[in-house]
Short mmCIF file of C-alpha atoms in Angstrom, two decimals:
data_model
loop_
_atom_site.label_atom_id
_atom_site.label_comp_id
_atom_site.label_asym_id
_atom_site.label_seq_id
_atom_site.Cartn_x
_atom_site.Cartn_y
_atom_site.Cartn_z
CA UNK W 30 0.00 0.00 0.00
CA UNK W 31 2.76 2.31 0.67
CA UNK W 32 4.49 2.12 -3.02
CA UNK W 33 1.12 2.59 -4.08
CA UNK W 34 0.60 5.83 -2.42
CA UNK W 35 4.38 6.80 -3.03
CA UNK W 36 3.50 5.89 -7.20
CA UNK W 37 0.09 8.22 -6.81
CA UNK W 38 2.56 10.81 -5.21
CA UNK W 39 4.75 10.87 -7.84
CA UNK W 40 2.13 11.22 -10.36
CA UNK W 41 0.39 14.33 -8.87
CA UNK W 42 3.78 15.50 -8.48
CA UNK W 43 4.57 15.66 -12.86
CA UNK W 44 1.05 16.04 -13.38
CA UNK W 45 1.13 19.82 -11.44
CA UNK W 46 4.27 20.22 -13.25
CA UNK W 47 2.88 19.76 -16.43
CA UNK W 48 -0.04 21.80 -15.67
CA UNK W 49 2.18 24.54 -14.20
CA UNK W 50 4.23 24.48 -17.64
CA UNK W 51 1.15 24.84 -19.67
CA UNK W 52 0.16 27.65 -17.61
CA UNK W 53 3.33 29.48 -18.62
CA UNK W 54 3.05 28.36 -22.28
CA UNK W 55 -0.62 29.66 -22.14
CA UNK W 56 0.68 32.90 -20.61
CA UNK W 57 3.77 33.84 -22.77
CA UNK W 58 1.41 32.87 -26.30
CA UNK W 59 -1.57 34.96 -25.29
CA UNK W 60 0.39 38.25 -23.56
CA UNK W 61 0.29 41.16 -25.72
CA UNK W 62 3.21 42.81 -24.28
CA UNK W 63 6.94 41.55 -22.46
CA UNK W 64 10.77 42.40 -22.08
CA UNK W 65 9.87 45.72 -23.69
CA UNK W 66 11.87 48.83 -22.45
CA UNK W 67 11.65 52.62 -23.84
CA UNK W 68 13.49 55.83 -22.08
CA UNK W 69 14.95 53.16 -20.02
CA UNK W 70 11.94 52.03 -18.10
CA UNK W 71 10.87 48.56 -17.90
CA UNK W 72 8.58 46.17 -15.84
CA UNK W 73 9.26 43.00 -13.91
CA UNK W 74 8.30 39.67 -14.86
CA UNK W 75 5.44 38.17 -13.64
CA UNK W 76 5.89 37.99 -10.26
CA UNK W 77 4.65 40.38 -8.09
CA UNK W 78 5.87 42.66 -4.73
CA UNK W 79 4.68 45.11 -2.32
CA UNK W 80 6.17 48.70 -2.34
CA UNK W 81 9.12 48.04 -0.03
CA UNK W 82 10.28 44.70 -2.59
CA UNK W 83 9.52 46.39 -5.45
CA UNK W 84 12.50 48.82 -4.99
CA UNK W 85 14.44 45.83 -3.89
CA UNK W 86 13.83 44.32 -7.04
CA UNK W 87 14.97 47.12 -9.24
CA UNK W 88 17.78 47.71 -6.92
CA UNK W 89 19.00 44.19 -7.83
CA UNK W 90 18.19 44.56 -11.50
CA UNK W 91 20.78 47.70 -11.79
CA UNK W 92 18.14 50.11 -11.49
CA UNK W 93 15.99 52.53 -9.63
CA UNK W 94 12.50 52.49 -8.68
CA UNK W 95 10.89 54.41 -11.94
CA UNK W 96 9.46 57.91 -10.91
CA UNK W 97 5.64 58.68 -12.45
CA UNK W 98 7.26 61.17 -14.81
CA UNK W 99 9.92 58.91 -16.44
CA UNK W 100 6.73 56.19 -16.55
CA UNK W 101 5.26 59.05 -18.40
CA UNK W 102 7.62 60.29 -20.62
CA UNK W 103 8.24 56.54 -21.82
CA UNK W 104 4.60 55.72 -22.05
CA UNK W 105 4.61 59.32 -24.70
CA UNK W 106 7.36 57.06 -26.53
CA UNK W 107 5.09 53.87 -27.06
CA UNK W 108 5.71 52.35 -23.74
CA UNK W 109 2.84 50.37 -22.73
CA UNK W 110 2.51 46.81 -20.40
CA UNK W 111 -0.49 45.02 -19.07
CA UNK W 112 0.26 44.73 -15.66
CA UNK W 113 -0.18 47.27 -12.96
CA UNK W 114 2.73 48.30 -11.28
CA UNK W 115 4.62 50.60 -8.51
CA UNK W 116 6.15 53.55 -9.12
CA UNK W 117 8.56 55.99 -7.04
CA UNK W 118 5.72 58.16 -5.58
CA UNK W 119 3.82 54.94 -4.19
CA UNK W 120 1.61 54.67 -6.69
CA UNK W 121 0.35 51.65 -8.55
CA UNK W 122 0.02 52.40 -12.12
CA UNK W 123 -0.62 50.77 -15.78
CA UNK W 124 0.82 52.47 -18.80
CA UNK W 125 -0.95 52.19 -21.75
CA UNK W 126 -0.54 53.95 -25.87
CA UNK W 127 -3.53 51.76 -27.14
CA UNK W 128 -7.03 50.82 -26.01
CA UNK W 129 -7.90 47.10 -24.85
CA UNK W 130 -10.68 45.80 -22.83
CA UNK W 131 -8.01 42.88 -20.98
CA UNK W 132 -5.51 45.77 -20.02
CA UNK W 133 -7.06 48.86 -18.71
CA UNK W 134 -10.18 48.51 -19.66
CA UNK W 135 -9.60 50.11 -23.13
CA UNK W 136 -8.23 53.37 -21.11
CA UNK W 137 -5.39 55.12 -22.79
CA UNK W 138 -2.40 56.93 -20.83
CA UNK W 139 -1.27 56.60 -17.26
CA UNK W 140 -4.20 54.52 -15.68
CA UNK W 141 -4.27 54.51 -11.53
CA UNK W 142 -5.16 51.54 -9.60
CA UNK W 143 -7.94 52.38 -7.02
CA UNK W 144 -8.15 52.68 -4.52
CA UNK W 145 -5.53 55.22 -4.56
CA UNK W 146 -4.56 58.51 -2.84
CA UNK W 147 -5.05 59.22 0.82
CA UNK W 148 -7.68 56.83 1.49
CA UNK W 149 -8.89 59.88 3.73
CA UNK W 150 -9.03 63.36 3.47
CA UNK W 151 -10.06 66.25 5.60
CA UNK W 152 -12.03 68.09 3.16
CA UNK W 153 -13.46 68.14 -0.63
CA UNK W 154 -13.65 70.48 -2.91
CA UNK W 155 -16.86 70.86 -4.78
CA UNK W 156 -18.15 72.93 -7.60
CA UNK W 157 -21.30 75.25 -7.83
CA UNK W 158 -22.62 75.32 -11.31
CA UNK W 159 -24.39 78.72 -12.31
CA UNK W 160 -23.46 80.47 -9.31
CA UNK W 161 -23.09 84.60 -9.25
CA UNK W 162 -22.37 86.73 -6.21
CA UNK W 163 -23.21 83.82 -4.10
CA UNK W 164 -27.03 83.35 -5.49
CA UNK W 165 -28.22 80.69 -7.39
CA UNK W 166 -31.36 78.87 -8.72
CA UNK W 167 -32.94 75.55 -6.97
CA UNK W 168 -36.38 73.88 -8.07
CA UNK W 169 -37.67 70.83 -5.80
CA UNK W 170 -36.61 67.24 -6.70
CA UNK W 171 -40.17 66.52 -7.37
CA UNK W 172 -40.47 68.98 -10.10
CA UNK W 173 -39.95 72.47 -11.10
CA UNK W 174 -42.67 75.41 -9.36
CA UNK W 175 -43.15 72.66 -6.14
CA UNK W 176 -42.09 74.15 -3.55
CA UNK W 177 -44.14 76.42 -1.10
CA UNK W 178 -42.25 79.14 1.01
CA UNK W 179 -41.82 77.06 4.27
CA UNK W 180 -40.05 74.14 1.66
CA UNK W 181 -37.99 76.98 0.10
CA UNK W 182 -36.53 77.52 3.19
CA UNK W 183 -35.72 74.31 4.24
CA UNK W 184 -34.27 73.39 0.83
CA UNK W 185 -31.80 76.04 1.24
CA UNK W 186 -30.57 75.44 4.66
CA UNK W 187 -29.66 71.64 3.45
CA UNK W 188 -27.38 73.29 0.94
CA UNK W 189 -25.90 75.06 3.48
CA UNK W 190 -26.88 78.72 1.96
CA UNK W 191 -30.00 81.12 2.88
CA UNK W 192 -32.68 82.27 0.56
CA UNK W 193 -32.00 85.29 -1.38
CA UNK W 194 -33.27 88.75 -0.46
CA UNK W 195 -34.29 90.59 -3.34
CA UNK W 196 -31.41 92.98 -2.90
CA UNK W 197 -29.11 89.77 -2.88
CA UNK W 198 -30.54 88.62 -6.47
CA UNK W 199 -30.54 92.70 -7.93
CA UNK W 200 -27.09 92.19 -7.28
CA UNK W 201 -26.40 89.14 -9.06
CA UNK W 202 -28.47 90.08 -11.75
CA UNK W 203 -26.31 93.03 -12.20
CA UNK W 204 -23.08 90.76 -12.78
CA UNK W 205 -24.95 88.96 -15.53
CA UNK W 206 -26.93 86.56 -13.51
CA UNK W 207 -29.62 85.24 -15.25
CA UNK W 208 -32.43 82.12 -15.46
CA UNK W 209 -35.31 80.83 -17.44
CA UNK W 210 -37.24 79.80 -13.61
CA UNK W 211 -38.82 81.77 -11.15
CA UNK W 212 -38.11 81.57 -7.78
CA UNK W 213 -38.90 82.29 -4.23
CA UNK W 214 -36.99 85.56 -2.42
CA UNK W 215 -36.87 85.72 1.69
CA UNK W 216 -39.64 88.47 0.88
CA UNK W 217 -41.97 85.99 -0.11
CA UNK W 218 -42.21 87.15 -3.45
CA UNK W 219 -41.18 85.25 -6.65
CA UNK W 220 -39.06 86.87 -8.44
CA UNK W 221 -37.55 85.94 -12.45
CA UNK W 222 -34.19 87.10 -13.89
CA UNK W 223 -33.31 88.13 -17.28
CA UNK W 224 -30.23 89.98 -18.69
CA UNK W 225 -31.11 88.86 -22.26
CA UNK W 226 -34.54 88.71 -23.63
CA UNK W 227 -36.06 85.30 -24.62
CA UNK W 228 -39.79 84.83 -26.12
CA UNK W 229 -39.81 81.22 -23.93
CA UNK W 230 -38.53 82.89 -20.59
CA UNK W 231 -40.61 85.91 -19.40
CA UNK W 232 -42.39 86.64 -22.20
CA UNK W 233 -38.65 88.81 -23.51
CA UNK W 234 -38.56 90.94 -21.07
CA UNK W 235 -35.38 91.64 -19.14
CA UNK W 236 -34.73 92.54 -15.78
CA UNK W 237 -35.92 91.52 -12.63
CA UNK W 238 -39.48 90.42 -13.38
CA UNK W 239 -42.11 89.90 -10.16
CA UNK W 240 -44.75 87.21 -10.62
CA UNK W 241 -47.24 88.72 -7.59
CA UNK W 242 -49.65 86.30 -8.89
CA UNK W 243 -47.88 82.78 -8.06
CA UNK W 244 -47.59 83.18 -4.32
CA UNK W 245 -48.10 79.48 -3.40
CA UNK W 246 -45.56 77.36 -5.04
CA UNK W 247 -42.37 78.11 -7.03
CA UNK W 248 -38.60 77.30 -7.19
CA UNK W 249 -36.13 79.20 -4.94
CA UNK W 250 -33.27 81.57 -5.13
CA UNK W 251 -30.65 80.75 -2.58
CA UNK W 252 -27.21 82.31 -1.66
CA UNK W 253 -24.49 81.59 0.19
CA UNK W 254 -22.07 84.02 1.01
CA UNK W 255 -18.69 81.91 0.45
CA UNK W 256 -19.85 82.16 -3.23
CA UNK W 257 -20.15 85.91 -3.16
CA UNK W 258 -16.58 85.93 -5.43
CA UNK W 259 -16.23 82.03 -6.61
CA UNK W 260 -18.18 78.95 -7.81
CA UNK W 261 -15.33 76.58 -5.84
CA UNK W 262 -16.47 75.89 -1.79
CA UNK W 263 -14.89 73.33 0.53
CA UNK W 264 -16.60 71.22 2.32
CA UNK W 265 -16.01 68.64 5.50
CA UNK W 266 -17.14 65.39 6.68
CA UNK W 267 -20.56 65.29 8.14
CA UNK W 268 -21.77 64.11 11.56
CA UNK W 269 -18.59 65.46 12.89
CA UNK W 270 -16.36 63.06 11.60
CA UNK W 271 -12.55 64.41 11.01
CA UNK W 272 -12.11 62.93 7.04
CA UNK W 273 -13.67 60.99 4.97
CA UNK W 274 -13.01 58.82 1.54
CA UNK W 275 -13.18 59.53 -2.02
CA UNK W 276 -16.96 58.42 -2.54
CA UNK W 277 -17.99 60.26 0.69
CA UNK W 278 -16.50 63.30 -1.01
CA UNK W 279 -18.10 62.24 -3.90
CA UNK W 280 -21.66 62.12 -1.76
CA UNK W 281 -21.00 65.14 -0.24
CA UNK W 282 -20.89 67.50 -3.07
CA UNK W 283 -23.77 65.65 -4.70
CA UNK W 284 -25.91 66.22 -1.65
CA UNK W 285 -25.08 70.37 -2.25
CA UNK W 286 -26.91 69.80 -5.79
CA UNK W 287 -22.93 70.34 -6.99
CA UNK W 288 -19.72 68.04 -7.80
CA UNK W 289 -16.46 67.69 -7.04
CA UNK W 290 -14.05 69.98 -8.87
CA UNK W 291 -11.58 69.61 -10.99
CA UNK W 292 -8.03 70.45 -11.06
CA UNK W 293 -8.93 73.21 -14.10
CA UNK W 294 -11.90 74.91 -12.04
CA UNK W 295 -9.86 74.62 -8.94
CA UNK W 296 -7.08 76.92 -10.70
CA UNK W 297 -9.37 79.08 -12.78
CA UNK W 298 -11.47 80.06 -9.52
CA UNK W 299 -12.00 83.60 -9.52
CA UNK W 300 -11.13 84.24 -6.02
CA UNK W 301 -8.08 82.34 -4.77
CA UNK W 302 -8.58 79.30 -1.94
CA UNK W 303 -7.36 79.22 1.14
CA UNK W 304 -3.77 77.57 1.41
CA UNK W 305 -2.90 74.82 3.45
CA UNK W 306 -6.53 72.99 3.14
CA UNK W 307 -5.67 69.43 1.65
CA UNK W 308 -8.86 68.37 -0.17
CA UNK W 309 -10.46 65.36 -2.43
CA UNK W 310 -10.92 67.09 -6.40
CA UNK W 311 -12.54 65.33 -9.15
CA UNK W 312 -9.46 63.29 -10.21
CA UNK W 313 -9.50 61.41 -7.36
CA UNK W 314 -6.45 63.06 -6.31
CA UNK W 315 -6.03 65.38 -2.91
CA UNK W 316 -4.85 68.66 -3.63
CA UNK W 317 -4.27 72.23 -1.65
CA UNK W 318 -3.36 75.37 -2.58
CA UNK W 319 0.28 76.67 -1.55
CA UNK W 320 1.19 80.58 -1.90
CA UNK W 321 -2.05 80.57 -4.40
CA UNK W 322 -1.00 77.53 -6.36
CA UNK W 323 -2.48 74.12 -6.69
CA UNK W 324 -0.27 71.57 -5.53
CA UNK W 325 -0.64 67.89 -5.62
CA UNK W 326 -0.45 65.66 -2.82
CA UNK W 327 0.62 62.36 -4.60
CA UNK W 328 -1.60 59.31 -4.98
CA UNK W 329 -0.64 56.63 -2.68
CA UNK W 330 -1.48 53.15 -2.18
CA UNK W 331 -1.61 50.66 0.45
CA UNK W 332 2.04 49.76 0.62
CA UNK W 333 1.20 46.21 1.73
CA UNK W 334 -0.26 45.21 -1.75
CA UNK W 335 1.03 43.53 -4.40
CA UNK W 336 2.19 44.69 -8.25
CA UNK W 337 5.10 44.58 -10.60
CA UNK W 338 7.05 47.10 -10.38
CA UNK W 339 8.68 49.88 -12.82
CA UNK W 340 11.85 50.24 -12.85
CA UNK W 341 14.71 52.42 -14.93
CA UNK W 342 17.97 52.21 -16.09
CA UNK W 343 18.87 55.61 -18.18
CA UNK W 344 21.67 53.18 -19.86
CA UNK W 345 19.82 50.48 -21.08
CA UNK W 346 19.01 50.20 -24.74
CA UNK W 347 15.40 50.45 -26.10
CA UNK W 348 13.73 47.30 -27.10
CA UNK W 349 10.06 47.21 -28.66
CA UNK W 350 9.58 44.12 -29.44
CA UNK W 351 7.44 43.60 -32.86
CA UNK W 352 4.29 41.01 -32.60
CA UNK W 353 2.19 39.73 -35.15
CA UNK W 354 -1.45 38.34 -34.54
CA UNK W 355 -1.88 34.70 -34.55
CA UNK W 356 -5.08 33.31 -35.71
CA UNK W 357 -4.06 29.66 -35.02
CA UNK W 358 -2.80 30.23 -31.59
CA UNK W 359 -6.03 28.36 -30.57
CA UNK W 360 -5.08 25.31 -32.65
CA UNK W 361 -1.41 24.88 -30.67
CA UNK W 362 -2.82 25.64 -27.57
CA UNK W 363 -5.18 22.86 -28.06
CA UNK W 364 -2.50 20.65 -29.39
CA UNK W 365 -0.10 21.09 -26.90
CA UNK W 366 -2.83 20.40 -24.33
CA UNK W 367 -3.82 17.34 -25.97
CA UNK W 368 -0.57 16.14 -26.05
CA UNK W 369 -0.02 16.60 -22.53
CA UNK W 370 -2.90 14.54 -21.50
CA UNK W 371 -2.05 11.81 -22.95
CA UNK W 372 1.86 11.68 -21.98
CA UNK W 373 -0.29 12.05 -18.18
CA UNK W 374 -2.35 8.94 -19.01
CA UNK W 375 0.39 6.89 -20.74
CA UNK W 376 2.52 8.06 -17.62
CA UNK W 377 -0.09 7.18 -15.08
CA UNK W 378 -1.23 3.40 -16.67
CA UNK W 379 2.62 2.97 -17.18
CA UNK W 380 2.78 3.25 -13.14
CA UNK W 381 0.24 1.72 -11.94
CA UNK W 382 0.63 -1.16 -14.30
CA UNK W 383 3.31 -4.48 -13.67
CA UNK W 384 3.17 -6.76 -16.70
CA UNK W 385 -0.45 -7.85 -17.05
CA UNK W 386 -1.17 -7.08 -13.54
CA UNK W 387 -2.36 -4.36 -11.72
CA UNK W 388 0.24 -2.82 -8.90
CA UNK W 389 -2.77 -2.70 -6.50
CA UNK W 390 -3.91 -6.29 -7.47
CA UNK W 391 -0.59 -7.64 -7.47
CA UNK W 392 -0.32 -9.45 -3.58
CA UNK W 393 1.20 -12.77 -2.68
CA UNK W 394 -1.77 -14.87 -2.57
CA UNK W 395 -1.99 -18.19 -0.89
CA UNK W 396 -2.61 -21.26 -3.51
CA UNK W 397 -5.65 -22.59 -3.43
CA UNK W 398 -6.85 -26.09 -1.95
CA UNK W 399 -9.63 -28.48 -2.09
CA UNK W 400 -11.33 -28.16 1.19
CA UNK W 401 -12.16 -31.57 1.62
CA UNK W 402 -8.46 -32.84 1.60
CA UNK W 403 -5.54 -32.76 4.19
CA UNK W 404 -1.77 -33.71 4.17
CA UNK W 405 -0.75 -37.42 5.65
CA UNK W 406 3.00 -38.51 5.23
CA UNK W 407 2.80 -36.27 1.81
CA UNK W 408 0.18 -37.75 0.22
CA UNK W 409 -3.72 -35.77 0.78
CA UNK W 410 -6.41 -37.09 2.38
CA UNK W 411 -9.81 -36.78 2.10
CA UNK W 412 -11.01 -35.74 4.93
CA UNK W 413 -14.10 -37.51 5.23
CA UNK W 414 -12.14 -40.71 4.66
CA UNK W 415 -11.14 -42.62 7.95
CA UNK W 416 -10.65 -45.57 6.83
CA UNK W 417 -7.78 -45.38 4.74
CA UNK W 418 -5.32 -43.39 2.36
CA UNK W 419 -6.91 -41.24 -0.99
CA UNK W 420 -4.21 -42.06 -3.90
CA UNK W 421 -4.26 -39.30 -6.55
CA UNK W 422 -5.53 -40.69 -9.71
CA UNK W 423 -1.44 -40.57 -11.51
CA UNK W 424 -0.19 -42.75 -8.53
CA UNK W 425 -2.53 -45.45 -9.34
CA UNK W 426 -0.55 -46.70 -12.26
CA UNK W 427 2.44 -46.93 -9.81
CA UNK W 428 0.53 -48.71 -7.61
CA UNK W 429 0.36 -51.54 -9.95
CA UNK W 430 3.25 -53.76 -10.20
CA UNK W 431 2.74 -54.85 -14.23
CA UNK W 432 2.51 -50.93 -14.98
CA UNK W 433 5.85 -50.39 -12.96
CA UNK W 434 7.53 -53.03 -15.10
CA UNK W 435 5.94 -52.13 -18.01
CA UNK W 436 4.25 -55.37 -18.71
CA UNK W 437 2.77 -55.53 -22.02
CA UNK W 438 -0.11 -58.13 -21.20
CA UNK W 439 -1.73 -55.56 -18.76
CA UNK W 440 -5.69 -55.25 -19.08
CA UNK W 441 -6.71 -52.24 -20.77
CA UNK W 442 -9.81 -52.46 -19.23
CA UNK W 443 -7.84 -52.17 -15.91
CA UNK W 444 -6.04 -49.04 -16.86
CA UNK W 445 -9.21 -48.08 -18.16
CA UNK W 446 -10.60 -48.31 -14.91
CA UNK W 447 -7.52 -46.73 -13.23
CA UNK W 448 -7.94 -43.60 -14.98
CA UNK W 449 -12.14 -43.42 -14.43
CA UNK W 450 -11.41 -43.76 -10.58
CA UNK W 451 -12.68 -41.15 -8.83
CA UNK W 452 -14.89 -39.92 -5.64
CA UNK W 453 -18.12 -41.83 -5.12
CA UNK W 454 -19.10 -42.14 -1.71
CA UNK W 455 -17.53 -42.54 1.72
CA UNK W 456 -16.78 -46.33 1.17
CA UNK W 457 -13.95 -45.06 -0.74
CA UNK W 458 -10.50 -46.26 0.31
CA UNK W 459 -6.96 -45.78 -0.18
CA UNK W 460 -5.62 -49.50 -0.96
CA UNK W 461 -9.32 -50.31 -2.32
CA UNK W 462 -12.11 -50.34 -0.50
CA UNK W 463 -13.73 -52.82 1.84
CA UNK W 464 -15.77 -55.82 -0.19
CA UNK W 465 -17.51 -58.72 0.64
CA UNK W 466 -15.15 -62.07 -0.04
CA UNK W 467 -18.36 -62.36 -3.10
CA UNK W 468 -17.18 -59.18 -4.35
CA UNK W 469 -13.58 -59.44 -4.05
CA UNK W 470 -13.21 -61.97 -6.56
CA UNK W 471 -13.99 -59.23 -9.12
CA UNK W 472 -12.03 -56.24 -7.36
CA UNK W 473 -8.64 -57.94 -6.96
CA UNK W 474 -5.91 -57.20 -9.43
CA UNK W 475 -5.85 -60.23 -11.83
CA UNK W 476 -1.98 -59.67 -12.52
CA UNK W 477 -1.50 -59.79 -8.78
CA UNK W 478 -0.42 -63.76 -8.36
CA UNK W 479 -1.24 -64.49 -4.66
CA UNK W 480 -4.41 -62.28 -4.98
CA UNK W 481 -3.72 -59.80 -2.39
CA UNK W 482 -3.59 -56.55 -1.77
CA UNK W 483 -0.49 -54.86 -2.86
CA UNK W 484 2.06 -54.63 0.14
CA UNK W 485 -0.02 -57.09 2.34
CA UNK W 486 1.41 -60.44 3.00
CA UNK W 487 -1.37 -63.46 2.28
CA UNK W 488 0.16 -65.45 4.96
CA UNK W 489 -1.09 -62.69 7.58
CA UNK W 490 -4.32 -62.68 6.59
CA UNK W 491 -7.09 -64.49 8.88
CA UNK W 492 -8.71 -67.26 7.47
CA UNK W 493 -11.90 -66.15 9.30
CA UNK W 494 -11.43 -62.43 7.82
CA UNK W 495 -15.14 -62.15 6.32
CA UNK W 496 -13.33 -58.82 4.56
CA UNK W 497 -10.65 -58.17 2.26
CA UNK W 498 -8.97 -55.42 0.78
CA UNK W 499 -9.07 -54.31 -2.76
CA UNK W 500 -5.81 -53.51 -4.63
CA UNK W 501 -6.33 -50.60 -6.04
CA UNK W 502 -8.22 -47.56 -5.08
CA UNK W 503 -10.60 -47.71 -8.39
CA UNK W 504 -14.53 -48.71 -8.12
CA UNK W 505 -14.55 -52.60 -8.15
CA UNK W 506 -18.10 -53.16 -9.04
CA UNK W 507 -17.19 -53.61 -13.30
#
């Protein structure tokens, strides 16, 4: 049982190392991209480190941990992988010149892995669409004109602003605001704003337009007095909480009716932001303003997870190397597959197999014997035999004294007889079996001269013996 299991061992053993090799066959036939190194940056094989072993790796490569910009400046020069990888400014990036769903998701350029950046970040900064000298226009999420006074108010205290005064929206108006919807004023007047005239909004007129006749429901004018000079606002976590993720910034601005702002509306903001305030922006990066400029706190990730990495080497020569699409790569996939299999099976049934037999099957067995016999002096027994000595049918011809000196004048019909002898019932013996003197005249051997048993002396038998013995052990009733 133990070769057995040491033979099944040995078979899982080359069977994962097949397996294993196909896996790399599969992988080097079907990846798009490998060895390929522009500007002198290049990617690791296919195994994969954490931030700290990633600049191990490049260290022991004769290189440096590749910075985002060289990644950059080589991915502008065709560089492009499939794999995600670190970079200098613990980031996990994928470089990519050309558009495919298995890499990227058929995004072009320098493609982040998210989660990335601070995981946290105090603030967010959002953007307020349409707003002038802090006022702008919101209708109710169930429709446009739904919204009584009491509602207006409420509206705009959830976006963190007021509603307008009318001097508040004659202001605005003045630097150009303008809208198409009429709105509630703290006044409790509806008011509409035009700067340009429009046959669909206020019948062309311009100006600041009262509606005294709509004094139940309307939209509302709201302001907030951070906007007074800029569409761009920070805000912070809710429910008192000191940061918050990407998506919560995400949620935040969304729930101010605005969005997070981008790096462009962040530095074209009329009125410069506060320095020093590090904040989420559309780009899923965190940024903050420094002496009026927008700097950008670098995208980190979890240092503990795993990627290739980037590395560079300003001496090593540029290799791109040039692939052409195979449409038969199927096919020798398949074949190679195939063949494997079947170098497994030949393997395994060349194992497991020991001539004709089995390995499992193959156990000393004990020979088999007739139940009814047991061993005397050599020679079996029957065992329901007591009287006497069972003679195998072959010895009976050496029981006879003409057959051991080959005398010609033999009766067949004794031979005959000889050879027929078998089993019949329990008066079976050995010698012959027992016989009335009547019957004995016919079971004696009629080439024995004295008419005795083989081996038994005539003198010794009894004349009163009212039994005899046959000679041999055949049936003497012919």
């Amino acid at each position: 049982m133990t070769g057995s299991l040491h033979s099944i061992a040995n078979i899982i053993g080359i069977t994962m190392k097949i397996l294993f090799c196909l896996a790399i066959l599969l992988h080097t036939a079907t990846s798009e991209i490998h060895d390929i190194v522009v500007s002198g940056v290049f990617e690791s094989s296919i195994m994969t480190y954490n931030y700290t072993q990633s600049r191990e790796y490049c260290l022991s490569q004769n290189a440096t941990l590749a910075t985002l910009e060289q990644v950059t400046r080589a991915q502008n020069t065709s560089f492009q992988t499939c794999r995600f990888g670190w970079v200098e400014e613990q980031q996990i990036i994928l470089a990519r010149t050309t558009a495919n769903k298995s890499c990227g998701s058929n995004h072009i350029g320098i493609i982040k892995q998210e989660p990335c950046g601070y995981y946290i970040a105090p603030s967010a900064y959002c953007y307020k669409i349409k707003v002038v000298r802090g006022v702008f226009h919101v209708d109710s999420p169930s429709g446009k004109y739904n919204l009584t006074f009491a509602e207006a108010n409420s509206t705009c205290a959830g976006l963190n602003a007021t509603v307008a005064t009318e001097s508040q929206l004659r202001v605005a108006h003045a630097a150009g605001f303008q809208t198409c919807r009429a709105g509630w004023v703290a006044e409790q007047k509806i008011f509409i704003s035009r700067t340009t005239p429009a046959a669909e909004c206020a019948s062309g007129e311009v100006g600041i337009k009262e509606y005294p006749g709509t004094n139940e429901k309307s939209d509302v004018f709201c302001f907030r007095s951070d906007l007074n000079h800029t569409d761009v606002y920070v805000v912070y976590p809710p429910f008192g909480n000191s940061s918050m993720t990407y998506s919560e910034a995400t949620q935040q601005c969304l729930s101010l009716g605005d969005s997070l702002a981008s790096k462009e509306q962040l530095r074209s903001a009329p009125t410069p932001i506060s320095d020093g305030i590090p904040g989420w922006s559309k780009d899923n990066d965190v940024v903050q303003f420094s002496s009026g400029n927008l700097t950008i706190t670098p995208c980190v990730n979890e240092p503990s997870r795993l990627a290739s990495a980037y590395c560079f080497n300003p001496n090593i020569t540029d290799f791109i190397p040039v692939h052409t699409k195979d449409d038969k790569l199927w096919l020798k996939i398949t074949m190679v597959c195939i063949i494997a299999s079947i170098f497994i099976i030949l393997l395994m049934a060349a194992a497991f197999m020991r001539g004709n037999n089995c390995i499992c099957c193959a156990r000393p067995k004990k020979p088999a014997q007739d139940s009814t016999l047991e061993k005397d002096n050599g020679l079996h027994q029957p065992r329901w035999n007591k009287t006497s000595m069972y003679i195998p049918k072959d010895d009976i011809f050496h029981q006879i004294p003409a057959y051991q000196n080959n005398d010609a004048g033999t009766k067949p019909s004794v031979l005959s007889k000889a050879l027929n002898t078998g089993y019949r019932s329990h008066t079976f013996t050995n010698y012959g079996f027992e016989s009335t003197p009547e019957d004995s005249e016919h079971s004696f051997d009629k080439t024995h001269p004295d008419r005795s048993p083989a081996g038994v002396n005539p003198q010794d038998a009894s004349p009163g013996d009212s039994h005899v013995y046959s000679n041999a052990g055949f049936d003497g009733t012919y």
